[in-house]
Every structure is written in C-alpha cells, then in structure tokens.
XYZ file of C-alpha atoms in Angstrom:
711
model
C 83.937 -115.081 17.852
C 80.432 -114.075 18.359
C 78.875 -113.351 21.785
C 76.368 -115.620 21.327
C 77.903 -118.634 20.652
C 79.074 -119.543 24.070
C 75.476 -119.471 24.844
C 74.163 -121.579 21.875
C 76.502 -124.525 23.312
C 74.793 -124.029 26.847
C 71.643 -124.450 25.096
C 72.425 -127.759 23.240
C 73.961 -128.834 27.061
C 70.607 -127.958 28.582
C 68.343 -129.529 25.762
C 70.460 -132.828 25.970
C 69.644 -132.922 29.917
C 66.072 -131.816 29.598
C 64.696 -135.074 30.959
C 66.857 -135.034 34.110
C 66.045 -131.447 34.380
C 62.218 -132.110 34.239
C 62.791 -134.806 36.954
C 64.324 -132.740 39.335
C 61.481 -130.021 38.826
C 59.207 -132.609 39.666
C 61.078 -133.966 42.789
C 60.941 -130.265 43.855
C 57.570 -129.884 42.553
C 57.986 -126.047 42.232
C 57.125 -124.730 38.889
C 59.843 -122.166 37.773
C 57.309 -119.787 36.126
C 54.872 -119.340 38.887
C 57.313 -120.066 41.775
C 53.971 -122.519 43.068
C 54.182 -126.176 43.745
C 53.099 -128.051 40.288
C 49.267 -129.010 40.267
C 48.167 -132.573 40.303
C 46.870 -132.011 36.622
C 50.146 -131.122 35.168
C 51.735 -134.115 36.647
C 48.789 -136.291 34.799
C 49.401 -134.093 31.555
C 53.121 -134.727 31.675
C 52.573 -138.681 31.802
C 50.382 -138.166 28.540
C 52.781 -135.829 27.373
C 55.653 -138.535 27.408
C 53.795 -141.133 25.416
C 53.425 -138.894 22.524
C 55.814 -139.728 19.623
C 57.337 -136.631 19.287
C 58.845 -136.742 22.770
C 61.166 -139.570 21.698
C 62.584 -137.336 18.939
C 63.554 -134.519 21.422
C 67.135 -134.727 21.675
C 67.372 -135.459 18.201
C 65.561 -132.732 17.187
C 67.378 -130.165 19.404
C 70.746 -131.643 18.301
C 69.876 -131.074 14.606
C 68.509 -127.259 15.384
C 71.756 -126.475 17.320
C 73.638 -127.764 14.438
C 71.649 -125.261 11.652
C 69.869 -122.312 11.279
C 66.507 -123.839 9.784
C 64.847 -127.362 10.349
C 62.054 -129.344 8.694
C 59.990 -131.532 10.743
C 57.390 -133.652 9.425
C 55.007 -135.652 11.817
C 51.593 -136.787 11.423
C 48.960 -134.683 12.995
C 48.490 -136.285 16.532
C 52.242 -136.730 16.990
C 52.203 -133.593 19.537
C 54.644 -131.529 17.307
C 52.476 -128.277 17.503
C 52.045 -128.486 21.511
C 55.673 -130.090 22.288
C 58.255 -128.448 19.731
C 57.484 -125.110 21.381
C 57.823 -126.421 24.719
C 61.108 -128.470 24.001
C 62.713 -124.872 22.696
C 61.520 -123.089 25.891
C 63.030 -125.946 28.094
C 66.192 -126.033 25.739
C 66.969 -122.190 26.910
C 65.940 -120.669 23.668
C 64.117 -117.801 25.684
C 66.769 -117.386 28.091
C 67.779 -114.049 26.671
C 66.248 -111.055 27.583
C 62.883 -110.583 25.928
C 63.149 -113.253 23.544
C 60.125 -115.297 22.458
C 58.994 -118.195 20.729
C 56.601 -117.945 18.221
C 54.428 -120.941 16.562
C 52.040 -119.640 13.641
C 49.010 -121.446 12.868
C 46.725 -121.188 9.655
C 43.509 -120.583 11.543
C 42.452 -118.787 14.631
C 40.583 -121.477 15.964
C 44.018 -123.324 16.309
C 45.916 -120.501 17.714
C 43.787 -120.006 20.623
C 42.882 -123.676 21.813
C 46.626 -124.708 21.336
C 47.754 -121.837 23.200
C 45.251 -122.776 26.086
C 46.272 -126.397 25.922
C 49.922 -125.538 26.323
C 49.459 -122.971 29.091
C 47.686 -125.657 31.007
C 50.721 -128.333 30.256
C 52.878 -125.882 31.673
C 50.631 -125.381 34.486
C 50.483 -121.451 33.715
C 47.835 -118.973 33.144
C 46.876 -118.165 29.240
C 48.149 -114.647 28.618
C 51.047 -114.786 30.676
C 53.945 -117.033 30.110
C 51.969 -118.654 27.179
C 49.910 -116.776 25.209
C 47.926 -115.952 21.318
C 47.566 -113.359 18.990
C 44.771 -113.352 16.567
C 42.939 -110.727 14.363
C 41.390 -108.341 16.539
C 42.594 -110.175 20.054
C 45.817 -110.189 21.536
C 46.377 -112.131 24.691
C 49.938 -111.649 25.883
C 51.612 -110.021 28.668
C 54.987 -108.615 29.586
C 55.862 -112.346 31.141
C 54.991 -114.070 27.532
C 57.716 -116.438 26.417
C 56.065 -118.337 24.247
C 52.897 -117.179 21.641
C 50.951 -119.000 19.360
C 49.742 -116.414 16.312
C 48.276 -116.790 13.111
C 50.689 -116.478 10.139
C 48.585 -113.206 9.118
C 49.502 -111.614 12.711
C 53.119 -112.715 12.293
C 53.065 -110.936 8.996
C 51.294 -107.513 10.356
C 54.203 -107.509 13.094
C 57.029 -108.036 10.278
C 55.888 -104.453 9.022
C 56.774 -102.661 12.530
C 59.678 -104.764 12.989
C 61.193 -106.141 9.669
C 64.053 -108.369 11.588
C 61.173 -110.136 13.723
C 63.978 -108.983 16.477
C 61.577 -109.967 19.568
C 61.951 -113.785 18.408
C 64.764 -116.267 19.007
C 62.961 -119.116 17.086
C 59.966 -118.937 14.806
C 58.003 -122.080 14.344
C 55.663 -122.421 11.193
C 53.183 -124.867 11.643
C 51.107 -126.657 9.242
C 53.250 -125.173 6.643
C 51.553 -127.413 3.806
C 48.344 -125.717 4.069
C 49.929 -122.928 2.134
C 47.994 -120.235 2.998
C 48.570 -116.939 1.563
C 50.162 -115.306 4.715
C 52.258 -118.519 4.984
C 53.899 -118.366 1.664
C 54.974 -114.626 1.927
C 56.143 -115.232 5.447
C 58.442 -117.877 4.037
C 59.756 -115.614 1.471
C 60.407 -113.042 4.396
C 62.033 -115.532 6.579
C 64.701 -116.267 4.205
C 65.904 -112.727 3.959
C 65.470 -112.107 7.692
C 67.362 -115.446 8.472
C 70.224 -114.461 6.545
C 70.340 -111.056 8.502
C 70.325 -112.601 11.648
C 72.759 -115.826 11.244
C 73.358 -116.179 15.016
C 70.433 -115.170 16.838
C 67.087 -116.541 15.102
C 66.641 -120.130 14.268
C 63.267 -121.500 11.870
C 61.467 -124.866 12.309
C 58.897 -125.791 9.312
C 56.670 -128.243 10.657
C 54.527 -130.126 8.076
C 51.887 -132.934 8.143
C 52.635 -134.453 4.905
C 55.386 -135.301 2.894
C 55.733 -132.091 0.738
C 59.208 -131.932 3.071
C 61.523 -132.285 0.065
C 59.951 -128.708 -1.333
C 60.547 -127.189 1.831
C 63.903 -128.338 2.059
C 64.890 -127.389 -1.244
C 63.342 -124.022 -0.624
C 65.565 -123.730 2.536
C 68.384 -124.658 0.731
C 69.253 -128.093 2.181
C 67.585 -127.865 5.534
C 67.776 -131.175 7.805
C 64.771 -133.140 8.052
C 63.355 -135.038 11.393
C 60.881 -137.153 10.875
C 58.345 -137.860 13.784
C 56.318 -141.381 13.227
C 52.724 -140.589 13.860
C 50.687 -142.387 16.499
C 48.435 -144.142 13.872
C 46.793 -147.531 13.516
C 45.404 -148.863 10.361
C 42.263 -147.202 8.877
C 40.296 -149.291 6.523
C 38.834 -147.225 3.670
C 35.577 -147.810 2.045
C 34.415 -145.980 -1.262
C 30.644 -145.839 -2.676
C 29.905 -148.180 -5.817
C 28.347 -144.933 -7.398
C 28.869 -141.353 -7.103
C 26.426 -139.952 -5.085
C 23.903 -137.641 -6.476
C 23.528 -135.316 -3.098
C 26.579 -135.510 -0.965
C 24.914 -133.847 2.266
C 22.238 -136.317 2.337
C 24.547 -139.323 1.574
C 26.762 -137.925 4.470
C 23.778 -137.622 6.885
C 22.335 -141.078 6.046
C 26.141 -142.697 6.742
C 26.709 -141.122 9.837
C 23.353 -142.617 10.982
C 23.871 -146.175 9.737
C 27.375 -145.806 11.577
C 25.441 -144.940 14.871
C 23.328 -147.978 14.050
C 25.531 -150.675 13.258
C 29.041 -149.950 14.136
C 30.730 -150.395 17.836
C 31.736 -147.741 19.882
C 33.623 -145.084 18.740
C 33.326 -141.198 17.708
C 32.359 -139.707 14.130
C 34.134 -137.316 12.266
C 32.115 -135.646 9.328
C 33.710 -133.069 6.984
C 31.265 -130.613 5.377
C 32.162 -127.146 3.859
C 30.540 -124.542 5.572
C 28.519 -123.083 8.938
C 24.815 -122.935 7.242
C 25.692 -126.613 5.683
C 27.157 -127.801 9.178
C 24.275 -126.386 11.272
C 21.616 -128.098 8.766
C 23.298 -131.704 9.412
C 23.568 -131.420 13.029
C 19.952 -130.722 13.195
C 19.110 -133.454 10.889
C 21.195 -135.990 12.289
C 19.750 -135.063 15.822
C 16.243 -135.579 14.317
C 17.144 -139.027 12.369
C 18.589 -140.394 15.447
C 15.697 -139.259 17.690
C 13.219 -141.217 15.348
C 15.040 -144.418 15.793
C 14.305 -144.654 19.445
C 16.026 -146.369 22.271
C 17.511 -149.018 20.287
C 20.781 -147.147 19.858
C 22.478 -145.335 22.454
C 22.338 -141.414 23.072
C 24.363 -139.132 20.411
C 26.175 -135.524 21.063
C 26.225 -134.043 17.680
C 28.762 -130.926 17.896
C 29.245 -128.546 14.927
C 32.863 -127.074 14.352
C 33.853 -123.699 12.331
C 36.083 -121.083 12.638
C 33.159 -118.410 13.587
C 32.136 -120.391 16.455
C 32.820 -118.789 19.724
C 35.637 -120.590 21.560
C 33.547 -122.014 24.461
C 31.467 -123.715 21.757
C 34.593 -124.767 20.191
C 35.761 -126.293 23.077
C 32.627 -128.770 22.855
C 34.556 -130.956 20.305
C 36.803 -132.292 23.459
C 33.754 -133.151 25.326
C 33.161 -136.925 26.309
C 30.617 -138.885 24.246
C 27.421 -139.316 26.372
C 27.123 -142.241 29.010
C 25.374 -145.588 28.258
C 21.177 -145.438 28.362
C 20.315 -146.925 31.935
C 17.935 -148.830 29.956
C 19.357 -151.347 27.646
C 22.984 -150.125 28.520
C 23.886 -148.673 24.762
C 26.686 -146.935 24.539
C 26.457 -143.084 23.753
C 28.564 -141.813 20.535
C 29.755 -138.038 19.744
C 29.869 -136.786 16.397
C 31.205 -133.747 15.289
C 30.713 -131.919 12.201
C 33.541 -129.846 10.653
C 34.685 -127.680 8.182
C 38.665 -128.860 7.163
C 39.695 -127.204 10.258
C 39.555 -130.636 11.933
C 41.935 -132.086 8.922
C 45.024 -130.805 10.384
C 44.947 -128.263 12.723
C 43.186 -129.975 15.712
C 43.395 -133.515 17.021
C 40.009 -134.408 18.426
C 40.734 -137.963 20.956
C 37.980 -140.958 20.267
C 37.761 -140.293 16.735
C 37.300 -143.820 15.151
C 35.125 -143.375 12.147
C 35.511 -140.497 9.238
C 32.858 -139.460 6.975
C 34.437 -137.640 4.059
C 32.119 -136.420 1.022
C 35.130 -135.189 -0.515
C 34.470 -131.489 -0.799
C 35.721 -127.982 0.798
C 35.306 -124.476 0.406
C 37.975 -123.015 -1.513
C 39.123 -119.154 -2.403
C 38.982 -118.800 -6.093
C 40.556 -115.503 -7.643
C 39.844 -114.495 -11.559
C 42.200 -111.719 -12.546
C 40.565 -111.195 -15.839
C 36.899 -110.742 -14.186
C 38.388 -109.346 -10.357
C 35.886 -112.006 -8.930
C 37.036 -113.586 -5.588
C 34.498 -116.386 -4.664
C 34.532 -119.318 -1.963
C 33.446 -122.241 -4.175
C 32.905 -125.780 -3.313
C 35.647 -127.565 -4.784
C 36.776 -131.199 -4.520
C 39.390 -131.775 -2.181
C 42.930 -133.423 -3.282
C 44.266 -136.491 -2.271
C 46.586 -135.554 0.066
C 43.635 -133.844 1.902
C 41.601 -136.999 1.581
C 44.564 -138.877 3.165
C 44.745 -136.403 5.893
C 41.368 -136.843 6.685
C 41.284 -140.807 6.540
C 43.920 -140.570 9.070
C 42.160 -138.649 11.644
C 40.219 -142.103 12.088
C 43.455 -143.991 13.107
C 44.334 -141.707 16.555
C 43.427 -143.906 19.417
C 42.336 -147.587 17.636
C 41.921 -148.840 14.254
C 39.501 -146.996 12.508
C 37.376 -146.625 9.361
C 36.989 -144.127 6.695
C 33.753 -143.620 4.642
C 34.685 -141.872 1.198
C 31.430 -140.610 -0.364
C 32.810 -140.976 -3.758
C 34.127 -143.842 -6.117
C 37.722 -145.070 -6.042
C 38.221 -144.452 -9.616
C 37.014 -140.970 -8.414
C 39.979 -140.574 -6.161
C 42.488 -141.985 -8.365
C 41.084 -139.879 -11.802
C 39.530 -136.897 -10.519
C 41.135 -135.717 -7.373
C 44.645 -133.660 -7.906
C 47.731 -134.675 -5.687
C 47.919 -131.476 -3.595
C 45.660 -128.523 -3.215
C 46.802 -125.627 -5.256
C 48.610 -123.103 -2.731
C 46.353 -120.078 -1.729
C 48.584 -117.619 -3.544
C 47.828 -119.297 -7.079
C 44.037 -118.396 -6.526
C 43.773 -115.149 -4.403
C 43.510 -111.253 -4.950
C 46.843 -110.281 -4.137
C 46.266 -106.577 -2.882
C 46.768 -107.035 0.614
C 49.896 -108.879 0.128
C 51.336 -106.600 -2.544
C 50.648 -103.732 0.089
C 52.196 -105.490 2.895
C 55.468 -106.346 0.966
C 55.491 -102.807 -0.102
C 55.069 -101.324 3.556
C 58.044 -103.995 4.213
C 60.543 -102.135 1.702
C 60.169 -105.011 -0.714
C 59.913 -103.220 -4.512
C 60.975 -105.872 -6.694
C 57.682 -108.085 -6.483
C 58.532 -110.203 -9.622
C 61.705 -111.255 -8.217
C 60.746 -111.770 -4.679
C 61.227 -115.633 -3.479
C 57.926 -117.059 -3.684
C 57.762 -120.873 -3.135
C 55.176 -120.803 -5.969
C 55.360 -117.614 -8.034
C 51.836 -116.016 -8.435
C 50.792 -115.416 -12.452
C 52.181 -111.877 -13.450
C 48.528 -110.926 -14.373
C 47.365 -111.384 -10.902
C 50.310 -108.981 -9.578
C 49.591 -106.596 -12.249
C 45.803 -106.546 -11.091
C 46.837 -106.100 -7.481
C 49.079 -102.808 -8.551
C 46.641 -101.796 -10.586
C 44.099 -101.938 -7.821
C 46.303 -100.203 -5.209
C 47.184 -97.337 -7.833
C 43.342 -96.825 -8.492
C 42.662 -96.563 -4.613
C 45.976 -94.174 -4.198
C 47.809 -96.291 -1.944
C 50.501 -96.652 -4.800
C 51.612 -93.295 -6.907
C 52.419 -94.135 -10.913
C 55.915 -95.299 -9.624
C 54.371 -97.893 -7.670
C 55.625 -96.319 -4.444
C 53.762 -96.201 -1.378
C 51.822 -92.850 -0.887
C 50.997 -91.381 2.531
C 47.596 -92.329 2.410
C 49.022 -96.008 1.442
C 51.396 -96.024 4.393
C 48.171 -95.176 6.540
C 46.107 -97.817 4.918
C 48.738 -100.768 5.345
C 48.632 -100.585 8.949
C 44.897 -101.426 9.160
C 44.560 -105.261 9.187
C 41.759 -104.669 6.312
C 41.542 -105.163 2.712
C 42.891 -102.400 0.829
C 39.477 -101.394 -0.338
C 38.459 -101.134 3.404
C 41.033 -99.341 4.339
C 40.677 -96.742 1.727
C 36.948 -96.522 2.762
C 37.767 -96.019 6.227
C 40.872 -93.693 5.723
C 38.910 -91.515 3.585
C 35.819 -91.256 5.073
C 36.996 -88.014 6.875
C 36.482 -85.693 3.784
C 32.688 -86.969 3.745
C 32.639 -86.162 8.028
C 31.163 -89.721 8.772
C 34.029 -91.595 9.876
C 32.391 -92.521 13.200
C 29.465 -94.531 10.822
C 32.007 -95.860 8.615
C 34.030 -97.300 11.440
C 31.070 -99.052 12.392
C 30.162 -100.322 9.151
C 34.148 -101.408 8.689
C 33.476 -103.592 11.715
C 30.412 -105.181 10.538
C 31.724 -106.260 7.602
C 34.782 -107.598 9.214
C 32.719 -110.404 11.126
C 30.354 -112.888 10.323
C 26.730 -112.075 8.952
C 24.473 -110.694 12.223
C 21.389 -111.380 10.589
C 20.032 -114.900 11.707
C 17.709 -116.600 9.118
C 16.626 -120.147 10.563
C 15.165 -122.210 7.890
C 12.142 -123.265 9.608
C 11.462 -119.660 10.726
C 12.696 -117.291 7.936
C 9.203 -115.553 7.673
C 9.804 -114.320 11.274
C 13.578 -113.214 10.707
C 12.781 -111.522 7.333
C 9.994 -109.419 9.339
C 12.649 -108.821 12.339
C 15.464 -107.665 10.146
C 12.528 -105.464 8.296
C 12.746 -103.310 11.533
C 16.417 -102.176 10.934
C 16.209 -102.129 6.901
C 17.252 -99.039 5.419
C 15.683 -98.168 1.818
C 19.127 -97.163 0.427
C 20.867 -100.442 1.121
C 22.562 -103.050 3.240
C 25.250 -101.441 4.356
C 23.094 -98.613 6.303
C 20.989 -101.765 7.783
C 23.976 -103.066 9.337
C 24.648 -99.633 10.789
C 20.868 -99.547 11.810
C 21.128 -102.934 13.741
C 24.505 -102.016 15.076
C 23.291 -98.887 16.547
C 19.890 -100.831 17.939
C 22.344 -103.378 19.482
C 23.962 -100.454 21.645
C 20.792 -98.600 22.683
C 19.459 -102.031 23.820
C 21.996 -102.604 26.341
C 23.879 -105.496 24.076
C 21.501 -107.604 25.425
C 21.530 -111.051 24.420
C 17.587 -111.684 25.240
C 17.022 -108.680 22.608
C 19.358 -110.042 20.069
C 17.941 -113.471 20.171
C 14.162 -111.687 19.725
C 15.187 -110.013 16.979
C 17.089 -112.778 15.326
C 20.658 -111.058 15.423
C 23.861 -113.001 16.184
C 24.716 -111.436 19.422
C 28.231 -113.069 19.063
C 28.928 -111.359 15.762
C 27.500 -107.983 16.863
C 29.790 -107.984 20.396
C 32.752 -109.096 17.868
C 31.902 -106.142 15.538
C 32.118 -104.152 18.849
C 35.605 -105.142 20.021
C 36.782 -105.166 16.114
C 35.357 -101.145 16.015
C 37.029 -100.451 19.241
C 40.431 -101.433 18.121
C 40.046 -99.740 14.736
C 39.192 -96.541 16.716
C 42.587 -96.785 18.227
C 44.280 -97.343 15.054
C 42.607 -94.101 13.566
C 43.486 -91.888 16.887
C 47.161 -93.250 16.336
C 46.950 -92.356 12.590
C 45.129 -89.102 13.155
C 41.772 -90.381 11.409
C 39.627 -87.770 13.100
C 36.212 -89.304 13.956
C 33.289 -87.105 13.101
C 29.963 -87.544 12.310
C 27.600 -85.268 10.060
C 24.364 -84.034 11.852
C 22.107 -86.923 12.050
C 19.052 -84.290 11.150
C 20.936 -83.310 7.928
C 19.480 -84.390 4.389
C 23.139 -85.375 3.744
C 23.674 -87.704 7.010
C 22.910 -90.878 4.619
C 24.425 -89.382 1.309
C 27.907 -88.704 3.085
C 27.803 -92.497 4.391
C 26.989 -93.742 0.959
C 29.763 -91.177 -0.720
C 32.182 -92.822 1.711
C 31.320 -96.559 0.965
C 31.587 -95.531 -2.888
C 35.079 -93.826 -2.073
C 36.788 -97.020 -1.061
C 34.278 -99.457 -3.681
C 34.400 -97.259 -6.804
C 35.829 -100.579 -8.712
C 32.662 -102.763 -7.558
C 29.638 -100.991 -9.047
C 27.045 -102.162 -11.480
C 24.308 -100.585 -13.445
C 20.599 -101.639 -14.278
C 20.362 -102.972 -17.419
C 17.013 -102.259 -19.616
C 16.075 -105.970 -19.001
C 16.101 -105.458 -15.270
C 19.431 -107.275 -14.715
C 22.592 -105.766 -13.610
C 25.887 -105.388 -15.675
C 29.267 -104.999 -13.266
C 30.996 -101.914 -14.716
C 33.763 -102.094 -16.772
C 34.040 -106.167 -16.457
C 30.365 -106.527 -17.700
C 29.585 -109.508 -15.634
C 25.538 -109.872 -15.620
C 24.840 -110.054 -12.220
C 21.430 -110.705 -9.876
C 20.958 -108.586 -6.536
C 21.489 -111.165 -3.938
C 17.807 -112.185 -2.325
C 18.783 -111.056 1.333
C 19.086 -107.279 -0.207
C 17.126 -104.206 1.614
C 16.923 -102.000 -1.441
C 13.781 -100.980 -2.104
C 13.285 -101.421 -5.979
C 15.831 -101.462 -8.593
C 18.016 -98.191 -8.372
C 20.194 -97.533 -11.868
C 23.411 -97.613 -9.953
C 24.526 -99.993 -6.553
C 27.715 -100.461 -4.955
C 28.564 -103.919 -3.928
C 30.835 -105.469 -1.240
C 30.869 -108.570 -2.632
C 30.553 -111.014 -5.827
C 29.294 -114.407 -4.910
C 29.302 -117.373 -7.146
C 26.466 -120.082 -6.308
C 23.925 -121.566 -9.009
C 23.858 -117.733 -10.177
C 25.773 -115.049 -10.034
C 25.109 -112.259 -7.051
C 26.191 -109.184 -5.904
C 25.427 -109.029 -2.072
C 25.736 -106.090 0.339
C 24.420 -103.498 -1.882
C 23.804 -99.909 -1.544
C 22.176 -97.295 -4.076
C 24.552 -94.755 -5.442
C 24.230 -91.716 -7.982
C 26.034 -91.972 -11.296
C 27.341 -88.548 -10.858
C 29.195 -89.659 -7.630
C 31.031 -91.899 -9.875
C 32.577 -89.079 -12.110
C 33.081 -87.016 -8.759
C 35.009 -89.486 -6.661
C 36.430 -91.415 -9.024
C 37.178 -89.910 -12.253
C 40.450 -91.430 -12.985
C 38.661 -95.115 -13.001
C 35.599 -94.031 -15.053
C 37.868 -92.369 -17.586
C 35.489 -93.300 -20.883
C 38.561 -93.590 -23.307
C 39.086 -96.980 -22.246
C 35.730 -98.337 -21.247
C 34.112 -101.265 -22.887
C 30.939 -100.180 -24.710
C 27.997 -100.772 -22.707
C 24.610 -98.987 -21.175
C 26.848 -97.975 -18.113
C 29.257 -96.093 -20.752
C 26.153 -94.114 -22.425
C 24.882 -93.059 -18.978
C 28.114 -91.923 -17.987
C 28.793 -90.084 -20.963
C 25.402 -88.380 -20.543
C 26.775 -87.516 -17.132
C 30.209 -85.927 -18.177
C 28.286 -84.005 -20.753
C 25.907 -82.378 -18.170
C 28.918 -81.575 -15.986
C 30.537 -79.792 -18.770
C 27.443 -77.706 -19.788
C 26.867 -77.092 -15.800
C 30.648 -75.782 -15.692
C 30.185 -73.702 -18.757
C 27.081 -72.164 -17.280
C 28.684 -71.488 -14.145
C 31.769 -69.512 -15.692
C 29.452 -67.210 -17.668
C-alpha cells in the first residue's frame, strides 16, 4: 500500500468540507497564509466568487479528481474555471505535502500575469508570495509559492531540468482548445510523466469548447466535468454583402453602436498592434466629431506586447455620463484574439467580429514561417460571440455574410503544431531524452517533412550530430529560451570575440521593435532613426540604439524625443541580463573586440551569419534578391538601414505581406559563407542560380590562394 494513499483520503475529506472550512475561517477572520485578519476586499470578492457557475461544481469536481488521475473540465469562458479550480485544489490539500505546488498553464503571457494577480487578490496575499507567475524572461515566485500560473512554454522548459515535474502535485492545462505548440508537446510529455507518477500527480485539462471528446480519447477515458457558462442570449447579425475593407467597416460599426445602441461596452477584434492602435485613434476622432449628442467613450487597446499597467485598463469602468444631457459613457476594447478565450472583461454587451486573426503559417519546402492574416474558424467565431453575453443579453455584429460563415470558415483552427517550424520543439524533446520523434504521442502528429526540416536545421547548426544525438553545443543551446538559430549565434559568438555585442542583439531581437514610426509623423521618426543607423545593416543599428539608450541613463524622455519605444528597450535590457546569467552558467565567455579595431563590426557580422547562414539572400542582375538554396524572389524591407544593395545579405525574418520581404538585414561577404558554413554551401547539391556561380568563383579563388600559399 502506498504511503500517499491515506493522504489522498484525507484530501477528499477536506475537499468535501471545503465550504464549512471557509465559513469557519471567515468567522475567525484570519488568513491562514498571512496570519493576518482578512481584508474587506477579500470578503467582498468571496461573495462574487460564490456566484460563479464553477463554484456549484466544486464538490463534484473534487470527487471526480480524487477517483482518477486525469480529468477533463469543459466550461465557458467566464464560468470562473481559470481562477477558481487551482484554488479548489489548494483548499483540498493538494499542496499540503512538503514543497508541492499546483501549476496552471496559460497559452499567453498576458493571461498568466493578469490571472495570477487576480487570484492573489482573491486569496488576500501578495503576488509573488503564495501565488506567483512564470513567463519567458520573468519569474515572480518565492519559496512560499504554492500556486503558480505559467505559460505552457515555461512549464515545458522546466521539464528539461526536472523531467518528472516533481515540484507539482497537480498540473492544470488551461485553454487546452487553443492547441498551441507548447501545449501539444506538454500533452505528450504529461502522458509519460503521469504513468511514472501514478500515486502523487494529477492532471486537469480545461477547455472552453466541446473538443472535450478528443481530449478524453487522448487521455484514455478521463472523466468529464461540465461547467455551465454564465451566459445570456446573444443576437447575431451578419452583413448582407462581403465588406471590401474590414478595418473601415469595423470602425464604422463601433461608431454606429455608440450612437444608436443602449448602454454597454464594446469589444472589437482586430489582428495586430499596428491595426489596433490605428483603429483606436480613428474611433476616438470619429466620436469626437459627432459632438455632445453621444456619451463620452474610453477606447482601450489590448495586445500581448502592451505593458501590464496598460493592459489593466481594459478592466476600468466605462466613463460616467456627461453632466450636460446625461448621455451614458461607454468603454470600447480593441483587442487581438487574446480576448477570445484568455480574459473575461465584464461589461461587454456588443462584439464586433471582422472574422480575421493573425496565424503562424510554415512552409517546410521553402522554410518560410510567416504571420498571416487569415479567416478565423467557426469555433473561434462562436467564442467571440459568447463574449457579448456575460452580464446581460448581448449582440454580435459579424462583418461577413452568413453564407461565408457556413461555407468559408473551417470548423476548428488547425493546431499550431501542424503549421509551425519545429526546430525549437525537436531540440527540447531531444534534451528531454525523447529520441523516437516519429512515434512520440502527439495528439495531431506533424507532417514528416516538417520534422525532417527541423532535424536538418539542427544538424546544420551543429546542435545534433549525424546520428541525431544532441552535441555538446546542442545541450547548451537547448538551455537558452531562444530560437535555435539565435542560440547558435549567441553560443558561437565567443570565437569571434564579440559575445557582449551579440547578447545585446539577441535581446533586441527577442522584444518588440524598438523604433516607433507614427503614421502622422513618419519623416521625423525616420530622421531620428537615421542617428542610430549603421551602413552595414539593421542588426548593428539596433545595437547602436541600445548603447545610446544606456548612455542616456535609460531616460523615458530621451526615448520619446528619439522615437524609440522605452518599454521595448527596458524589456531588452531585462532579457539581456538574464541571457548574461545563462552565459555565465554555461561558461560562455563575455568579451568584445577592441572598438577601434577595423574588425569590431566585421566580427559581429560574422557572428550573426554563424547562426543565420541558412537565411541568406543574393542580389540578382535585375536588382531583386533570391534567397539562397530556396530561390525565393524577395525584396529588402523598406525599413532597412542598409546603404545601397550589397551582393550578399543575411536576414532575420521573411515577411509575407502584399510582397515577399526580408526584414532586419545585414551585409555580409560571400567568402564568409564558405568559411563559416562550408557544409551548408556544398555546391554538389545546390540549385543552379547566380549565387551558385558566385560561390563557385569564391571556392576557385580560395583553392588558388591555398595552392599559392603552399608554394
């Protein structure tokens, strides 16, 4: 008989008497975590918590979980599952054992942070103490932490150092229906870990849609708990004809709602930061032009790269009615699909859904991964509409036809694993000791070609040897929370004596773009950027901007005057500090070439190429560029700082908009390609093109030089 069995029984007993325990604690008014009297805020929030649909399912949920190792819970967004289920687990005694924790994963950083803060408030504790969060490049936990919200990617990284995830007694996978890359890999790992820890590990899979049968099948008949959503009826309106410009139609619809509909907040879904900021400005202007016949409006943007204090503005109350005329105010939230499932914003009565979102799409043949604006699925459309019925009956305005909804939209969004570059996934699985990738238990196995491309990439980068085993460099690379090419660029920079500069460039590439270019002030922004411009390319321009930021005392005013995003630069500084600590842990020496040496910038460019030699383009006679080996015709992105059009360039990303662009570009020399990546630039398997001819000449030249040297 396992020693943990009696504890399980005790847990169930505690869980069933949970409400009585709460009542006793309230009577005593002492918080068991802080040993202080409960605040009035706690008691007020407790009243609200008890009205949540999930509260009624508490004893049923804990009974079912006590009887089985894995449980699938389906509940509408707004039912309270994300905030309450982990608290139920803590109340039921799952964290009583020494140093055991409950972890709840989220697909997005914003959700992990905001939910953790809300739960800390609900438990009347400080964030970072008993309740914490863990996101990439930010850890807010302590020794006291018993409940943690983490992005699925961070839990995956933890599994690398602790394959049995031994710190946790319950792992809750939230928003499982979003099927992010990290969630799908976690599923496969968890299945193995659960077999190895049958007595002391539980798993709860939470989803907002009825994909539950698939999850139940995957976890071999796990019981299902249904939580009814706190929903009101939502009336859905379609357009008569397809809209030519969805952005214009969306702004027009929001203004129309504000003019004609009864009080209630509006949620508009758009695809990205630039589009959202543009729409916010236009909505404010349009409503200002109407005058005092309508109430005041508070237009709030929401996207993942917004700083936390600005993200919190979505929870502000709508502005008060005007003193003159007394017309009610309204809040308008303009958001990416973050607001589709991860966050519940009270007060939303009207949803405007243009039917698009940005999706990652990877083509393994051309090795191009792009963020494309794509139509959403029917499941996403239903999720969006559901946001309008949280507090009262609502309305959803779909800016597409009913026929389009039925015929053009797919049923479910394709899981990310089927449309992503799997380089990072493969190196993580290899680090976890999983060698048989083909038979790894993916819920939806990726195409063999995508796996082959990932293995090929890691082999070329020197992370895997020819047998597919992790090399010494590969083990170090896998410990950096970076794309494999960035990790190679950083780890390999020591041989070029410029690791100090490369760690800065990697940090700058890991945060949102630091150069601001407002639509109404583009010339001044371009002139400001020119102060930092480096003729050899964009990576060095970023380096200059970071150095200037540090030299000017990280001043917010200085950033404002120079059209730089202070938040991005502060973020880059934080990322850099963490990467420096990782470098020190792995013995990656931090050094610089003498700034006055002619090799200072040359070495940095070589180190960049050392990681990104597979992302090189060659200039053709007609002035356009061809990507090397894949022969994709591309243009240099208009934002580049390169002077002229060099023969060879290395690029950081391939962007597919109205045209094919390569962005964040630096000039390199052809001879560096055959010196640094001869294994990749082997001409025996090279397609016929101008680049091949140029490389052939360079090889011939090198042979002559060698022969001359021998004589």
